[in-house]
Short mmCIF file of C-alpha atoms in Angstrom, two decimals:
data_model
loop_
_atom_site.label_atom_id
_atom_site.label_comp_id
_atom_site.label_asym_id
_atom_site.label_seq_id
_atom_site.Cartn_x
_atom_site.Cartn_y
_atom_site.Cartn_z
CA UNK A 1 3.72 6.16 -75.54
CA UNK A 2 -0.25 7.74 -74.04
CA UNK A 3 -0.76 4.02 -72.55
CA UNK A 4 2.71 3.70 -70.76
CA UNK A 5 2.09 6.90 -69.05
CA UNK A 6 -1.27 5.51 -68.06
CA UNK A 7 0.45 2.44 -66.61
CA UNK A 8 2.82 4.51 -64.58
CA UNK A 9 0.64 6.36 -63.13
CA UNK A 10 -1.70 3.46 -62.40
CA UNK A 11 1.08 1.78 -60.34
CA UNK A 12 2.26 5.41 -58.42
CA UNK A 13 -1.22 5.58 -57.39
CA UNK A 14 -1.20 2.02 -56.21
CA UNK A 15 2.09 2.63 -54.53
CA UNK A 16 0.93 5.64 -52.97
CA UNK A 17 -2.32 3.61 -51.66
CA UNK A 18 0.05 1.29 -50.29
CA UNK A 19 1.81 3.41 -48.58
CA UNK A 20 -0.93 5.47 -47.11
CA UNK A 21 -2.35 2.00 -45.69
CA UNK A 22 0.93 1.29 -43.75
CA UNK A 23 1.00 4.92 -42.66
CA UNK A 24 -3.03 4.23 -41.28
CA UNK A 25 -1.96 0.97 -39.72
CA UNK A 26 1.00 2.64 -38.25
CA UNK A 27 -1.36 5.32 -36.66
CA UNK A 28 -3.72 2.84 -35.66
CA UNK A 29 -1.10 1.48 -33.39
CA UNK A 30 -0.68 3.69 -30.28
CA UNK A 31 1.50 1.17 -28.23
CA UNK A 32 4.46 3.51 -27.24
CA UNK A 33 8.34 2.22 -26.97
CA UNK A 34 8.03 3.82 -23.33
CA UNK A 35 5.32 2.88 -20.57
CA UNK A 36 5.45 5.28 -17.66
CA UNK A 37 4.08 3.78 -13.72
CA UNK A 38 3.72 6.13 -11.09
CA UNK A 39 4.80 5.82 -7.39
CA UNK A 40 3.68 8.12 -4.63
CA UNK A 41 4.73 7.51 -1.25
CA UNK A 42 6.40 9.37 1.52
CA UNK A 43 9.92 9.67 0.13
CA UNK A 44 10.85 11.93 3.36
CA UNK A 45 10.05 13.11 6.66
CA UNK A 46 8.80 10.13 9.59
CA UNK A 47 7.77 7.35 7.10
CA UNK A 48 10.18 7.70 4.82
CA UNK A 49 11.30 4.23 5.59
CA UNK A 50 8.23 2.74 4.78
CA UNK A 51 7.50 5.02 1.70
CA UNK A 52 11.17 3.80 0.16
CA UNK A 53 10.50 0.17 0.76
CA UNK A 54 7.09 0.58 -1.34
CA UNK A 55 9.27 2.36 -4.07
CA UNK A 56 12.12 -0.08 -3.82
CA UNK A 57 9.18 -2.87 -4.47
CA UNK A 58 8.25 -1.22 -7.64
CA UNK A 59 11.85 -0.52 -8.75
CA UNK A 60 12.77 -4.22 -8.10
CA UNK A 61 9.42 -5.23 -10.55
CA UNK A 62 10.47 -2.58 -13.08
CA UNK A 63 13.75 -3.98 -13.22
CA UNK A 64 12.82 -7.64 -13.30
CA UNK A 65 10.15 -6.93 -16.21
CA UNK A 66 12.55 -4.69 -18.32
CA UNK A 67 14.96 -7.79 -18.29
CA UNK A 68 12.52 -10.38 -19.18
CA UNK A 69 11.69 -7.93 -22.56
CA UNK A 70 8.42 -6.84 -21.64
CA UNK A 71 5.90 -6.55 -24.26
CA UNK A 72 2.87 -5.06 -25.74
CA UNK A 73 1.15 -7.12 -28.75
CA UNK A 74 4.77 -8.14 -29.31
CA UNK A 75 6.09 -4.76 -29.44
CA UNK A 76 8.91 -3.84 -26.86
CA UNK A 77 8.27 -1.77 -24.21
CA UNK A 78 10.59 -0.28 -21.60
CA UNK A 79 8.47 0.57 -17.97
CA UNK A 80 9.80 3.43 -16.28
CA UNK A 81 8.88 4.92 -12.92
CA UNK A 82 8.22 8.25 -12.13
CA UNK A 83 8.47 8.59 -8.44
CA UNK A 84 7.48 11.42 -6.29
CA UNK A 85 7.47 12.60 -2.42
CA UNK A 86 3.61 13.24 -1.13
CA UNK A 87 5.08 13.62 2.55
CA UNK A 88 2.48 11.45 3.98
CA UNK A 89 0.49 15.05 3.66
CA UNK A 90 -2.93 15.39 1.48
CA UNK A 91 -2.27 18.78 0.51
CA UNK A 92 1.20 17.39 -0.95
CA UNK A 93 -0.01 14.86 -2.20
CA UNK A 94 -2.63 16.31 -4.42
CA UNK A 95 0.12 18.22 -5.95
CA UNK A 96 2.18 15.24 -6.95
CA UNK A 97 -0.52 13.20 -8.09
CA UNK A 98 -1.43 16.26 -10.69
CA UNK A 99 2.32 15.82 -11.75
CA UNK A 100 1.70 12.44 -12.28
CA UNK A 101 -0.88 12.97 -14.30
CA UNK A 102 1.08 16.15 -16.38
CA UNK A 103 3.89 13.71 -16.72
CA UNK A 104 1.43 10.54 -18.58
CA UNK A 105 1.70 7.76 -16.00
CA UNK A 106 -0.68 5.22 -16.97
CA UNK A 107 -1.03 3.98 -13.79
CA UNK A 108 -0.12 4.91 -9.97
CA UNK A 109 1.44 2.59 -7.03
CA UNK A 110 0.24 5.00 -4.18
CA UNK A 111 -0.32 6.02 -1.87
CA UNK A 112 0.53 4.94 1.64
CA UNK A 113 -1.11 6.89 4.05
CA UNK A 114 -5.10 6.95 3.86
CA UNK A 115 -6.00 10.62 4.11
CA UNK A 116 -3.45 11.13 0.92
CA UNK A 117 -4.93 8.44 -1.34
CA UNK A 118 -8.68 9.65 -0.46
CA UNK A 119 -7.42 12.94 -1.51
CA UNK A 120 -5.92 12.12 -4.85
CA UNK A 121 -8.26 9.29 -6.05
CA UNK A 122 -10.58 11.70 -7.74
CA UNK A 123 -8.39 13.31 -9.78
CA UNK A 124 -6.76 9.89 -10.82
CA UNK A 125 -10.36 8.76 -11.51
CA UNK A 126 -10.89 12.03 -13.64
CA UNK A 127 -8.16 10.91 -16.03
CA UNK A 128 -9.21 7.17 -15.76
CA UNK A 129 -5.91 6.50 -13.87
CA UNK A 130 -5.50 3.03 -12.15
CA UNK A 131 -4.63 3.69 -8.44
CA UNK A 132 -3.54 0.62 -6.29
CA UNK A 133 -3.02 1.52 -2.39
CA UNK A 134 -1.92 0.01 0.08
CA UNK A 135 -4.46 2.46 1.97
CA UNK A 136 -6.36 0.79 4.47
CA UNK A 137 -9.35 3.18 5.51
CA UNK A 138 -13.15 2.14 4.25
CA UNK A 139 -13.62 5.47 2.85
CA UNK A 140 -11.06 4.72 -0.05
CA UNK A 141 -13.45 2.54 -1.81
CA UNK A 142 -16.31 3.50 -0.83
CA UNK A 143 -15.81 6.74 -2.90
CA UNK A 144 -17.05 3.95 -5.83
CA UNK A 145 -14.39 5.51 -8.23
CA UNK A 146 -13.91 2.29 -10.53
CA UNK A 147 -9.73 3.32 -10.65
CA UNK A 148 -9.08 2.70 -7.08
CA UNK A 149 -8.34 -0.70 -5.72
CA UNK A 150 -6.51 -1.79 -2.63
CA UNK A 151 -3.92 -4.05 -1.76
CA UNK A 152 -4.68 -5.34 1.16
CA UNK A 153 -7.26 -5.93 3.70
CA UNK A 154 -9.37 -2.83 4.70
CA UNK A 155 -9.62 -1.12 8.78
CA UNK A 156 -13.24 -2.91 8.82
CA UNK A 157 -11.57 -5.97 8.78
CA UNK A 158 -8.44 -4.76 11.40
CA UNK A 159 -10.45 -3.39 13.76
CA UNK A 160 -12.53 -6.42 14.26
CA UNK A 161 -9.19 -7.87 15.02
CA UNK A 162 -7.87 -5.79 17.42
CA UNK A 163 -11.26 -5.90 19.03
CA UNK A 164 -11.14 -10.02 18.98
CA UNK A 165 -7.59 -9.91 19.99
CA UNK A 166 -7.33 -7.25 22.87
CA UNK A 167 -10.78 -8.51 24.91
CA UNK A 168 -10.04 -12.37 24.29
CA UNK A 169 -5.91 -12.52 24.86
CA UNK A 170 -4.64 -9.47 26.16
CA UNK A 171 -4.46 -9.83 30.57
CA UNK A 172 -6.18 -6.44 30.78
CA UNK A 173 -9.39 -4.94 32.14
CA UNK A 174 -9.41 -1.74 31.91
CA UNK A 175 -8.33 -0.06 28.49
CA UNK A 176 -7.61 3.29 26.80
CA UNK A 177 -7.99 4.18 22.81
CA UNK A 178 -5.94 6.59 21.65
CA UNK A 179 -5.24 7.62 17.87
CA UNK A 180 -3.03 10.17 15.25
CA UNK A 181 -5.89 12.11 14.06
CA UNK A 182 -5.47 11.11 10.88
CA UNK A 183 -7.84 9.87 8.62
CA UNK A 184 -6.56 6.37 9.15
CA UNK A 185 -5.82 6.67 12.82
CA UNK A 186 -9.01 7.96 13.84
CA UNK A 187 -11.00 6.03 11.77
CA UNK A 188 -9.45 2.92 12.79
CA UNK A 189 -9.21 3.74 16.07
CA UNK A 190 -13.24 4.33 16.42
CA UNK A 191 -14.01 1.15 14.75
CA UNK A 192 -11.73 -0.42 17.44
CA UNK A 193 -13.24 1.17 20.32
CA UNK A 194 -16.76 -0.27 19.01
CA UNK A 195 -16.02 -2.98 18.97
CA UNK A 196 -14.21 -3.20 22.29
CA UNK A 197 -17.41 -1.79 23.74
CA UNK A 198 -19.69 -4.27 25.70
CA UNK A 199 -16.44 -7.13 25.90
CA UNK A 200 -14.34 -4.31 27.94
CA UNK A 201 -14.62 -1.29 29.55
CA UNK A 202 -12.43 1.74 27.57
CA UNK A 203 -12.12 4.32 29.92
CA UNK A 204 -10.29 6.39 27.89
CA UNK A 205 -10.52 7.76 24.29
CA UNK A 206 -8.58 10.65 22.94
CA UNK A 207 -7.14 12.09 19.50
CA UNK A 208 -3.73 14.09 19.36
CA UNK A 209 -2.06 14.65 16.28
CA UNK A 210 0.51 12.71 13.83
CA UNK A 211 3.35 14.60 15.30
CA UNK A 212 2.95 14.32 18.92
CA UNK A 213 5.35 12.92 21.16
CA UNK A 214 4.47 14.62 24.49
CA UNK A 215 2.39 12.27 26.63
CA UNK A 216 3.49 13.03 30.10
CA UNK A 217 -0.13 14.14 30.24
CA UNK A 218 -1.33 11.19 28.73
CA UNK A 219 0.72 8.40 30.95
CA UNK A 220 -0.49 10.45 34.09
CA UNK A 221 -4.15 9.89 33.19
CA UNK A 222 -3.32 5.86 32.49
CA UNK A 223 -1.67 5.37 35.74
CA UNK A 224 -4.26 7.74 37.63
CA UNK A 225 -6.91 5.40 35.77
CA UNK A 226 -5.57 2.35 36.38
CA UNK A 227 -5.38 1.26 32.90
CA UNK A 228 -3.42 -1.54 32.11
CA UNK A 229 -4.75 -2.17 28.26
CA UNK A 230 -4.09 0.29 25.30
CA UNK A 231 -5.11 0.19 21.90
CA UNK A 232 -3.55 2.71 19.40
CA UNK A 233 -3.32 3.89 16.22
CA UNK A 234 -0.14 6.26 16.89
CA UNK A 235 3.27 5.67 15.03
CA UNK A 236 6.07 3.92 16.16
CA UNK A 237 7.98 7.18 16.85
CA UNK A 238 5.11 8.02 18.98
CA UNK A 239 4.37 4.82 21.05
CA UNK A 240 7.98 4.73 22.05
CA UNK A 241 7.68 8.18 23.23
CA UNK A 242 4.81 7.40 25.32
CA UNK A 243 6.55 4.14 26.50
CA UNK A 244 9.18 6.30 27.89
CA UNK A 245 6.49 8.64 29.82
CA UNK A 246 4.57 5.39 31.04
CA UNK A 247 8.53 4.39 32.36
CA UNK A 248 9.40 7.68 34.12
CA UNK A 249 5.82 7.23 36.35
CA UNK A 250 6.24 3.92 36.97
CA UNK A 251 3.13 2.65 34.94
CA UNK A 252 4.94 -0.35 33.20
CA UNK A 253 2.44 -3.07 33.90
CA UNK A 254 0.27 -2.38 30.47
CA UNK A 255 -0.07 -3.70 27.11
CA UNK A 256 -0.51 -2.12 23.91
CA UNK A 257 -1.90 -3.29 20.84
CA UNK A 258 -1.01 -0.76 17.73
CA UNK A 259 -2.11 -0.97 14.08
CA UNK A 260 0.51 -1.49 11.72
CA UNK A 261 1.88 1.40 11.47
CA UNK A 262 3.89 0.16 14.90
CA UNK A 263 5.24 -2.89 13.19
CA UNK A 264 8.61 -1.70 12.66
CA UNK A 265 12.31 -2.53 13.47
CA UNK A 266 12.47 0.53 14.76
CA UNK A 267 9.31 -0.51 17.57
CA UNK A 268 11.58 -2.98 18.45
CA UNK A 269 13.52 -0.20 20.37
CA UNK A 270 10.39 -0.73 22.80
CA UNK A 271 10.87 -4.19 23.47
CA UNK A 272 10.58 -5.40 27.69
CA UNK A 273 9.63 -2.17 28.82
CA UNK A 274 5.90 -3.01 29.06
CA UNK A 275 4.16 -6.15 29.95
CA UNK A 276 3.30 -6.67 26.56
CA UNK A 277 3.51 -5.02 22.86
CA UNK A 278 1.78 -5.94 19.90
CA UNK A 279 0.74 -4.76 16.66
CA UNK A 280 -2.65 -5.56 14.00
CA UNK A 281 -1.42 -5.32 10.30
CA UNK A 282 -2.99 -6.36 6.59
CA UNK A 283 0.56 -5.86 5.82
CA UNK A 284 1.95 -9.38 6.37
CA UNK A 285 5.64 -9.59 6.46
CA UNK A 286 7.36 -11.20 3.22
CA UNK A 287 9.09 -14.49 4.95
CA UNK A 288 5.24 -15.20 5.99
CA UNK A 289 4.85 -16.42 2.28
CA UNK A 290 6.70 -19.64 0.96
CA UNK A 291 7.51 -17.94 -2.49
CA UNK A 292 9.26 -15.11 -0.71
CA UNK A 293 12.52 -16.17 -0.87
CA UNK A 294 13.57 -15.65 -4.07
CA UNK A 295 11.82 -11.66 -3.66
CA UNK A 296 13.86 -11.57 -0.45
CA UNK A 297 17.17 -12.41 -2.16
CA UNK A 298 16.49 -10.04 -5.21
CA UNK A 299 15.78 -7.03 -2.43
CA UNK A 300 18.65 -7.49 -0.29
CA UNK A 301 21.06 -7.64 -3.50
CA UNK A 302 19.76 -4.65 -4.84
CA UNK A 303 19.09 -2.64 -1.87
CA UNK A 304 21.40 -3.75 0.59
CA UNK A 305 18.97 -3.87 3.28
CA UNK A 306 15.67 -5.93 4.66
CA UNK A 307 12.28 -4.67 3.53
CA UNK A 308 10.96 -2.46 6.08
CA UNK A 309 7.19 -3.26 5.65
CA UNK A 310 4.91 -3.39 1.81
CA UNK A 311 7.59 -3.87 -0.87
CA UNK A 312 6.69 -7.03 -1.43
CA UNK A 313 2.91 -5.76 -1.89
CA UNK A 314 4.11 -2.83 -4.49
CA UNK A 315 6.47 -5.76 -5.92
CA UNK A 316 3.56 -8.29 -6.71
CA UNK A 317 1.22 -4.93 -7.71
CA UNK A 318 4.05 -3.96 -10.34
CA UNK A 319 3.57 -7.19 -11.45
CA UNK A 320 -0.34 -7.71 -11.68
CA UNK A 321 -0.30 -4.18 -13.19
CA UNK A 322 2.27 -5.59 -16.00
CA UNK A 323 -0.15 -8.23 -16.37
CA UNK A 324 -2.97 -6.38 -16.91
CA UNK A 325 -1.66 -3.93 -19.59
CA UNK A 326 -0.63 -6.96 -21.68
CA UNK A 327 -4.17 -8.54 -21.28
CA UNK A 328 -5.40 -5.16 -22.66
CA UNK A 329 -2.68 -5.09 -24.94
CA UNK A 330 -2.81 -1.32 -24.59
CA UNK A 331 -1.35 1.16 -22.44
CA UNK A 332 -4.13 3.55 -22.16
CA UNK A 333 -5.44 4.28 -19.07
CA UNK A 334 -9.25 2.89 -18.77
CA UNK A 335 -8.17 -0.02 -20.46
CA UNK A 336 -5.87 -1.22 -18.18
CA UNK A 337 -7.97 -0.26 -15.67
CA UNK A 338 -10.60 -2.31 -17.32
CA UNK A 339 -8.17 -5.34 -17.17
CA UNK A 340 -7.54 -4.76 -13.49
CA UNK A 341 -11.25 -4.99 -12.72
CA UNK A 342 -11.26 -8.92 -14.37
CA UNK A 343 -7.96 -10.34 -13.18
CA UNK A 344 -7.24 -12.34 -11.04
CA UNK A 345 -3.69 -11.95 -11.31
CA UNK A 346 -0.50 -14.02 -10.31
CA UNK A 347 1.52 -12.40 -7.54
CA UNK A 348 5.08 -13.45 -7.49
CA UNK A 349 5.30 -13.18 -3.68
CA UNK A 350 2.01 -13.36 -1.96
CA UNK A 351 0.26 -15.66 -4.56
CA UNK A 352 -2.44 -13.72 -6.49
CA UNK A 353 -4.10 -10.16 -6.22
CA UNK A 354 -7.98 -10.04 -7.22
CA UNK A 355 -9.93 -7.49 -6.51
CA UNK A 356 -14.48 -6.87 -5.90
CA UNK A 357 -16.28 -4.88 -7.79
CA UNK A 358 -15.40 -1.91 -4.90
CA UNK A 359 -11.93 -2.10 -5.74
CA UNK A 360 -10.81 -4.33 -1.84
CA UNK A 361 -8.33 -7.16 -2.12
CA UNK A 362 -10.44 -10.66 -1.95
CA UNK A 363 -7.10 -12.22 -0.76
CA UNK A 364 -7.06 -9.48 2.14
CA UNK A 365 -6.26 -11.19 5.82
CA UNK A 366 -5.07 -9.20 9.24
CA UNK A 367 -2.12 -10.89 10.87
CA UNK A 368 -1.55 -10.09 14.52
CA UNK A 369 2.32 -9.78 16.23
CA UNK A 370 4.21 -9.64 19.39
CA UNK A 371 7.69 -9.01 19.93
CA UNK A 372 9.15 -12.11 21.16
CA UNK A 373 11.12 -12.28 23.98
CA UNK A 374 13.47 -14.21 23.35
CA UNK A 375 14.63 -13.03 19.85
CA UNK A 376 13.22 -9.67 20.30
CA UNK A 377 11.81 -9.82 17.03
CA UNK A 378 8.45 -9.32 16.10
CA UNK A 379 6.60 -13.06 15.43
CA UNK A 380 3.45 -13.56 13.99
CA UNK A 381 0.79 -14.97 16.45
CA UNK A 382 -2.32 -15.39 14.63
CA UNK A 383 -3.89 -14.30 11.61
CA UNK A 384 -7.09 -14.75 9.56
CA UNK A 385 -9.75 -13.45 6.74
CA UNK A 386 -12.84 -13.35 9.17
CA UNK A 387 -11.95 -12.45 12.84
#
């Protein structure tokens, strides 16, 4: 009887040990069933169309990945978006960034505006959360944070493109350089003005804020100064207001070269009113990429509209992020950051995304666009990764 009891006790101990080992192994597998991806964009206000387009790109990619059966270490995982509206405002951006952090997102695709990205970057970095932004101000990566990743070329290259194209291609002799006062706009305009100086006469340099639409005084200055070339980093609705002011004073033999915030469908309303209307952009149209057909069809089916800005970049960024999660075999933010640092990821539309040591996009280029007199649409004129 005593021997039987000892054998039963031994068996019980072995069984408990096996259960404990299984529980320990289960505890070591920290793969969640749901992984949250943050999207921080301006979803209201003047830039809502651009921010919503970025959000749409992420949503399209997440839906595809979930349908395909996304897995981490063989375990099925559902990807979910936590979207917030930063209102293109740095203070609001910091508030919603904290909300994303508190929600436990593993990475953030945002923000659109450089000023917002720069302010929020240290917050994400403090938690080891990757931030994949389309913002172009060089200061974003000059913060030297391991978590910052840029999806497109920065403003150093865009300024070179603006200076080169304005000096060599615009039929203008005297220039004005104007900006919207934001870190993106003023920074890019300063760099562009420096590129122009020595090549052309820069007769006027002026800053506004990003909401100004009263340009009668500026139009009078441009006319009185005989300025026939304008390099601008104002937003599309601001340039449209400036065009109306120039038409009002009868000064229309002017060419405008803007940044990427005017390469929009709304800007087409200004076609034919001036001597020329051009835009530089690190955000190439989806249709410029040979592999875009599938994306464009899926986007139009899902949202019943054409892409408005950089939705194909946020779509690609989401796929590259998913690849990084798989390679890391983890949903831990720090592990994802390390994988992104090493990745040369396949991007379904743009081809590939790879980041240098500072988080700059290695495959970034700048395109120059003009509004075609025939089609009344933006068309690509030239693009380069060097300028």
